[in-house]
Coordinates of C-alpha atoms in Angstrom, one line a residue:
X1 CA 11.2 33.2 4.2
X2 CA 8.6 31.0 3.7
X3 CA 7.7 27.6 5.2
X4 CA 4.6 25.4 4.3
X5 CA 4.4 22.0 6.3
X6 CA 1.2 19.5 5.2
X7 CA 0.6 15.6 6.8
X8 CA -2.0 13.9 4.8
X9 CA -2.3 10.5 7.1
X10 CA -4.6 8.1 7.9
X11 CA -4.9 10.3 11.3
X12 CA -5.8 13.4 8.9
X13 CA -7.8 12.1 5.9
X14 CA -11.3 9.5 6.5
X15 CA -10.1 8.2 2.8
X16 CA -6.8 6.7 3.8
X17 CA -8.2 5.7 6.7
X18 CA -11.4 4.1 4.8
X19 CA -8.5 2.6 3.1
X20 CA -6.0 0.8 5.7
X21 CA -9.9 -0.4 7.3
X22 CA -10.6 -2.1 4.3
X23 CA -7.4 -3.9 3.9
X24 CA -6.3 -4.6 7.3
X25 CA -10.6 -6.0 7.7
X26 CA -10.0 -7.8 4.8
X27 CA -6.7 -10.1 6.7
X28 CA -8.9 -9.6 10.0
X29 CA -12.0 -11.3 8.6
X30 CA -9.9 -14.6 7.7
X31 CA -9.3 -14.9 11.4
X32 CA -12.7 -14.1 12.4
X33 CA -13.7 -16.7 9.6
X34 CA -11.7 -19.1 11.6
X35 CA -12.4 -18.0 14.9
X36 CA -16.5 -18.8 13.8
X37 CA -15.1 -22.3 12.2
X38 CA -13.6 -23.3 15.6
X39 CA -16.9 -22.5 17.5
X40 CA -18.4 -24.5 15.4
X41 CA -16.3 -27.8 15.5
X42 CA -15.9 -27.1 19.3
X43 CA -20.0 -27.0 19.8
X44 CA -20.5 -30.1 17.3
X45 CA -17.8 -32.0 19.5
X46 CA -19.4 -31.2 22.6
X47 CA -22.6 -32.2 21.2
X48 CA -21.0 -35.5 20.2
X49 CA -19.0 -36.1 23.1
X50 CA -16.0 -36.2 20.8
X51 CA -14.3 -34.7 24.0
X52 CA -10.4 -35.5 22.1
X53 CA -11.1 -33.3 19.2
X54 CA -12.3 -30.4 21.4
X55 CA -9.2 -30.2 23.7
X56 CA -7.0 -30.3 20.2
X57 CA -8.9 -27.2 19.0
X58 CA -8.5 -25.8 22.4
X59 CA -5.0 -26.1 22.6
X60 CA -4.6 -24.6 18.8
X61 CA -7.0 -21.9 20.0
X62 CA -4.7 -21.4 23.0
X63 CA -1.3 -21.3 20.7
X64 CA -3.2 -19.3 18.2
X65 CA -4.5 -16.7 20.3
X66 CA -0.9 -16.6 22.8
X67 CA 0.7 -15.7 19.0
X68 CA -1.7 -13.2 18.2
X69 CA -1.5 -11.2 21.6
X70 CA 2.1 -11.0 20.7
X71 CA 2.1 -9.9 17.5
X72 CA -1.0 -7.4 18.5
X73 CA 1.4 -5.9 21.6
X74 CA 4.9 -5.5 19.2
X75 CA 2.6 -3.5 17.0
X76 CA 1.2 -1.2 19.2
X77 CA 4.9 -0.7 20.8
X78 CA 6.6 2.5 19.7
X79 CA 8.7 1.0 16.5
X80 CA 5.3 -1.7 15.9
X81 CA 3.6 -1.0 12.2
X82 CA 0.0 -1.1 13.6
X83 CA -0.9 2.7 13.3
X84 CA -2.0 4.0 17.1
X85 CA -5.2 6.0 15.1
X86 CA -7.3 2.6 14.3
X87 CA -8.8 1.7 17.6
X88 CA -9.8 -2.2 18.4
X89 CA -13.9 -1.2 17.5
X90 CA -12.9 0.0 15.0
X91 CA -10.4 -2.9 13.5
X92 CA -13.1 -5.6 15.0
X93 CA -16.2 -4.0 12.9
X94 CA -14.3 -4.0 9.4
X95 CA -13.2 -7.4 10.4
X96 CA -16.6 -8.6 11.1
X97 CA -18.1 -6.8 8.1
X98 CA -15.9 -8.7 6.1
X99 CA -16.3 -11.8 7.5
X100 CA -20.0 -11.8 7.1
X101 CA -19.2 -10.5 3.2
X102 CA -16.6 -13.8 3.2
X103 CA -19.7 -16.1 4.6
X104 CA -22.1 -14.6 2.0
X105 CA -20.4 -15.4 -0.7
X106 CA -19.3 -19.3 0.3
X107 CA -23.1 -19.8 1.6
X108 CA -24.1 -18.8 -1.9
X109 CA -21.8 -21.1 -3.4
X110 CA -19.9 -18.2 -5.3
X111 CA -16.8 -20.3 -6.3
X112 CA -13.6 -20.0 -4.2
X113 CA -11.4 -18.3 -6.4
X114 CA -13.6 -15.6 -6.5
X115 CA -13.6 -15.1 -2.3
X116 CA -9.7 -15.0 -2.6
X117 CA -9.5 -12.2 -5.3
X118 CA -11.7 -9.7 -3.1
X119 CA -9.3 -10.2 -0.3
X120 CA -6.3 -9.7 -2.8
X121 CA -7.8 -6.7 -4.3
X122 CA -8.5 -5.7 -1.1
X123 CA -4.9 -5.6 0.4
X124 CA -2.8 -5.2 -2.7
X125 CA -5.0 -2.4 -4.0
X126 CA -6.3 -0.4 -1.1
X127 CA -2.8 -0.9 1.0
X128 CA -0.7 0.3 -2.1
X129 CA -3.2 3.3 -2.9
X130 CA -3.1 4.5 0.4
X131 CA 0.6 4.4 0.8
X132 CA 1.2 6.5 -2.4
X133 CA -1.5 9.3 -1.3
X134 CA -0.3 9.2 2.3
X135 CA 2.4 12.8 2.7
X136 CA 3.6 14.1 5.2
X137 CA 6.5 16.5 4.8
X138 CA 7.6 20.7 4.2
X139 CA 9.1 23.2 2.0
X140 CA 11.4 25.8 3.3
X141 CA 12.7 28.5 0.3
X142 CA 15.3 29.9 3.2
X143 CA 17.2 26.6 3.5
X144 CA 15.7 25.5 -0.4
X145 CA 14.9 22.4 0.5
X146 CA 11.8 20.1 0.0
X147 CA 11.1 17.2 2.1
X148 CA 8.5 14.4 1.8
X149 CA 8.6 10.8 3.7
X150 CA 11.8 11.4 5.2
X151 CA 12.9 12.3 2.0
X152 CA 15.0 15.6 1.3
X153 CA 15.2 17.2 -2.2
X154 CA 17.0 20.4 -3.5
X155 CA 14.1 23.2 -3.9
X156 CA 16.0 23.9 -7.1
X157 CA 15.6 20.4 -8.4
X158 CA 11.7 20.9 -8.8
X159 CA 11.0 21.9 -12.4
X160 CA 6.7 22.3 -12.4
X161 CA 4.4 20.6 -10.5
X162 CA 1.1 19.2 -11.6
X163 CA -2.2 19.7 -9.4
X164 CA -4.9 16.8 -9.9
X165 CA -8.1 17.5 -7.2
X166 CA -9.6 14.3 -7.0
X167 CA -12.7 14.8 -4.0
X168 CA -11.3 14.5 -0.8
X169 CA -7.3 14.6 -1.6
X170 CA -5.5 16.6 -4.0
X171 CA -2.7 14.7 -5.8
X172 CA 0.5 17.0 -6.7
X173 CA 2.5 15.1 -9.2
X174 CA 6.2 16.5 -8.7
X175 CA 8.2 17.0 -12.1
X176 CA 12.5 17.7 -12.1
X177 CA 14.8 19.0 -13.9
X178 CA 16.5 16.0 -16.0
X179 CA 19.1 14.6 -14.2
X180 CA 18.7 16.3 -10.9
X181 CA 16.8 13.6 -8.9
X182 CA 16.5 9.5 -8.3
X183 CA 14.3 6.7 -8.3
X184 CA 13.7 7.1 -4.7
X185 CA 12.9 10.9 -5.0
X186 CA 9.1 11.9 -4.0
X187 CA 6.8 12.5 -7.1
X188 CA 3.4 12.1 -5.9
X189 CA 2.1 13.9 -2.8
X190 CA -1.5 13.5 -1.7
X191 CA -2.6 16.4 0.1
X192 CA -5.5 17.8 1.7
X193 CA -7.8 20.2 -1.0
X194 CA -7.4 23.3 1.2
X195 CA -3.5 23.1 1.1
X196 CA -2.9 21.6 -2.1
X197 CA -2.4 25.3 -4.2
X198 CA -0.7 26.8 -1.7
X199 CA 2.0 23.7 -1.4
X200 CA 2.6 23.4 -4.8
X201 CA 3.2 27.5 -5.3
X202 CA 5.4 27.2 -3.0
X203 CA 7.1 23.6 -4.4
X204 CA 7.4 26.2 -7.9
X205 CA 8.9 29.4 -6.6
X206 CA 12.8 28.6 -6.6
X207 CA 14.9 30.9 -8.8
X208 CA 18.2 28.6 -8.2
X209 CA 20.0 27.2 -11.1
X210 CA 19.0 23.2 -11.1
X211 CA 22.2 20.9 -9.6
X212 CA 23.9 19.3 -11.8
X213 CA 22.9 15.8 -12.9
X214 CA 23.6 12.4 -11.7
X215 CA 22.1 10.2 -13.8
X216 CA 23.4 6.6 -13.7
X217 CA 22.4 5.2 -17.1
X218 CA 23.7 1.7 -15.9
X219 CA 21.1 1.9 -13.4
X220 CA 18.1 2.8 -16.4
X221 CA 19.4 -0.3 -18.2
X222 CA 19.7 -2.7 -15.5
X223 CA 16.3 -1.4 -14.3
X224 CA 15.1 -1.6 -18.2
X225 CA 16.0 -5.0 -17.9
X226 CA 14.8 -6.2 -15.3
X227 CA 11.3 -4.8 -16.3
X228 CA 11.3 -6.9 -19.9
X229 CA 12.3 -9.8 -18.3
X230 CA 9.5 -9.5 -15.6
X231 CA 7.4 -9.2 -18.7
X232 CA 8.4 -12.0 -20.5
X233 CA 8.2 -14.6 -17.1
X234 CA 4.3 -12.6 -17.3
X235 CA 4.3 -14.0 -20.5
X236 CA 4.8 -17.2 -20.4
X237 CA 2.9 -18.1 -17.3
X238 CA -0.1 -16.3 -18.9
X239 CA 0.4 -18.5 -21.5
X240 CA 1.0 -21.5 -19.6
X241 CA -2.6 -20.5 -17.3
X242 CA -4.2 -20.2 -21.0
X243 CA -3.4 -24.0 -22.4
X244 CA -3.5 -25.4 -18.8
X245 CA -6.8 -26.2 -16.9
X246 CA -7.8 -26.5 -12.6
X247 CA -4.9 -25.0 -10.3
X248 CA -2.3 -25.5 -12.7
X249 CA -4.0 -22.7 -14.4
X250 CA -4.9 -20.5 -11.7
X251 CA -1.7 -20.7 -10.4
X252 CA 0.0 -19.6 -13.9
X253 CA -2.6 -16.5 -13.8
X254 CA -1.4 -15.5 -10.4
X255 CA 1.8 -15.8 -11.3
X256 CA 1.4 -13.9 -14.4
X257 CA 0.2 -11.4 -12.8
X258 CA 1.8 -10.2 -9.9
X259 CA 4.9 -10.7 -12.7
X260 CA 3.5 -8.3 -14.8
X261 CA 3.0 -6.3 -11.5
X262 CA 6.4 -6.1 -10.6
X263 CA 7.5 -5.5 -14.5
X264 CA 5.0 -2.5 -14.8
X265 CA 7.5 -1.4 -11.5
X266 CA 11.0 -2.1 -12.5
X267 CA 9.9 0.1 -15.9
X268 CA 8.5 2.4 -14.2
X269 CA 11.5 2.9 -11.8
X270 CA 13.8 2.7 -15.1
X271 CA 11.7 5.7 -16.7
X272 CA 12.0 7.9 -13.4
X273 CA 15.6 7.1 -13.0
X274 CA 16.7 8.5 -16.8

């Protein structure tokens, strides 16, 4: 019998940590933007004896700050998202960093668009890469099973598994028999260097005949679909952001993109599922 367990967290790895920082400093330094405006407008209404203005920042402050506490103690409760491993210093520094990054660029002038694309790439590229490295599972050839993010596989399903050592993580990218798993199956691990041969021998040593298959092709096609028609709403607000000008345009790029986004997904989830 042979078991081989592996977690590759943010509580394990300094790179998905570095990652959730970034992202989660990148939200935090809007607030601490804020936070900095309100002192502000607070000292210049004291300084102006514009005494009505500071108690309606004051009583925003006080809503604002009530609202955050609560959010801030339903997170750290036992079913909260806010991971327990990222200590206050250390979520108040990234916050600040980026804040003072933020200021930079509006005190040189650099246009605002700009400002808000380094937060988006920020959270919807660090947040997303660190999910899909982030493992935490076993394999067990007694019982033949493999399980990954709460998510149990037959042993016999695997069909090879490909090992890609990338500095500090190792990325194991899972291959099956045709048929034999679903859209929803693990196929990407990211585990620590020291563990990642070892896993993946063990992820190839099954004998068992594969299961039989349960492919849905009315889920590929639905899936198919859904990706081209992502693709083509991509296209026409890309189009629309390239004969429009200002916002308008902006706005149609945004649009085209997270539309391509979410096309590049529904094909991909089509091309996993057949």
């Amino acid at each position: 019998m042979t078991r081989v367990e592996w977690r590759y967290t943010a509580e394990t790895s300094q790179l998905l940590r570095a990652l959730s920082l970034a992202a989660f400093g990148a939200i935090g330094g809007l607030f601490v933007l804020v936070a900095a405006l309100a002192v502000f407008v607070v000292g210049n209404s004291l300084l102006a004896g514009e005494f009505a203005i500071l108690a309606l920042v004051l009583a925003f402050g006080l809503l604002g700050a009530r609202r955050l506490a609560t959010h801030t103690a339903l997170a750290r409760s036992e079913n909260g998202g806010l991971p327990d491993f990222f200590s206050a210093r250390e979520l108040v520094a990234a916050s600040v960093a980026w804040a003072a990054f933020l200021g930079t660029l509006l005190a040189l002038d650099v246009p605002s668009q700009v400002v808000y694309a380094c937060i988006l790439v920020a959270v919807f590229v660090c947040l997303p890469v660190a999910a899909a490295l982030r493992s935490e599972g076993y394999v067990d050839t007694a019982e033949g099973v493999f399980e990954a993010n709460d998510r149990e596989v037959s042993l016999a399903a695997v069909d090879s598994v490909r090992q890609y050592d990338l500095g500090p993580v190792s990325v194991l990218r899972v291959r099956y028999h045709d048929g034999a798993a679903g859209a929803s199956t693990p196929r990407l691990l990211g585990v620590s260097p020291e563990r990642a041969s070892r896993v993946r021998d063990v992820l190839e040593s099954s004998d068992e005949s594969p299961p039989e298959s349960d492919r849905n092709p009315a889920i590929t096609r639905a899936l198919y679909a859904f990706g081209v028609g992502s693709f083509t709403l991509a296209a026409a607000f890309a189009y629309f952001a390239l004969t429009e000008a200002g916002d308008a345009a902006i706005i149609g790029g945004y649009v085209a993109v997270f539309a391509g986004f979410f096309g590049a997904m529904f094909v991909w989830l089509g091309y996993v599922e057949g």
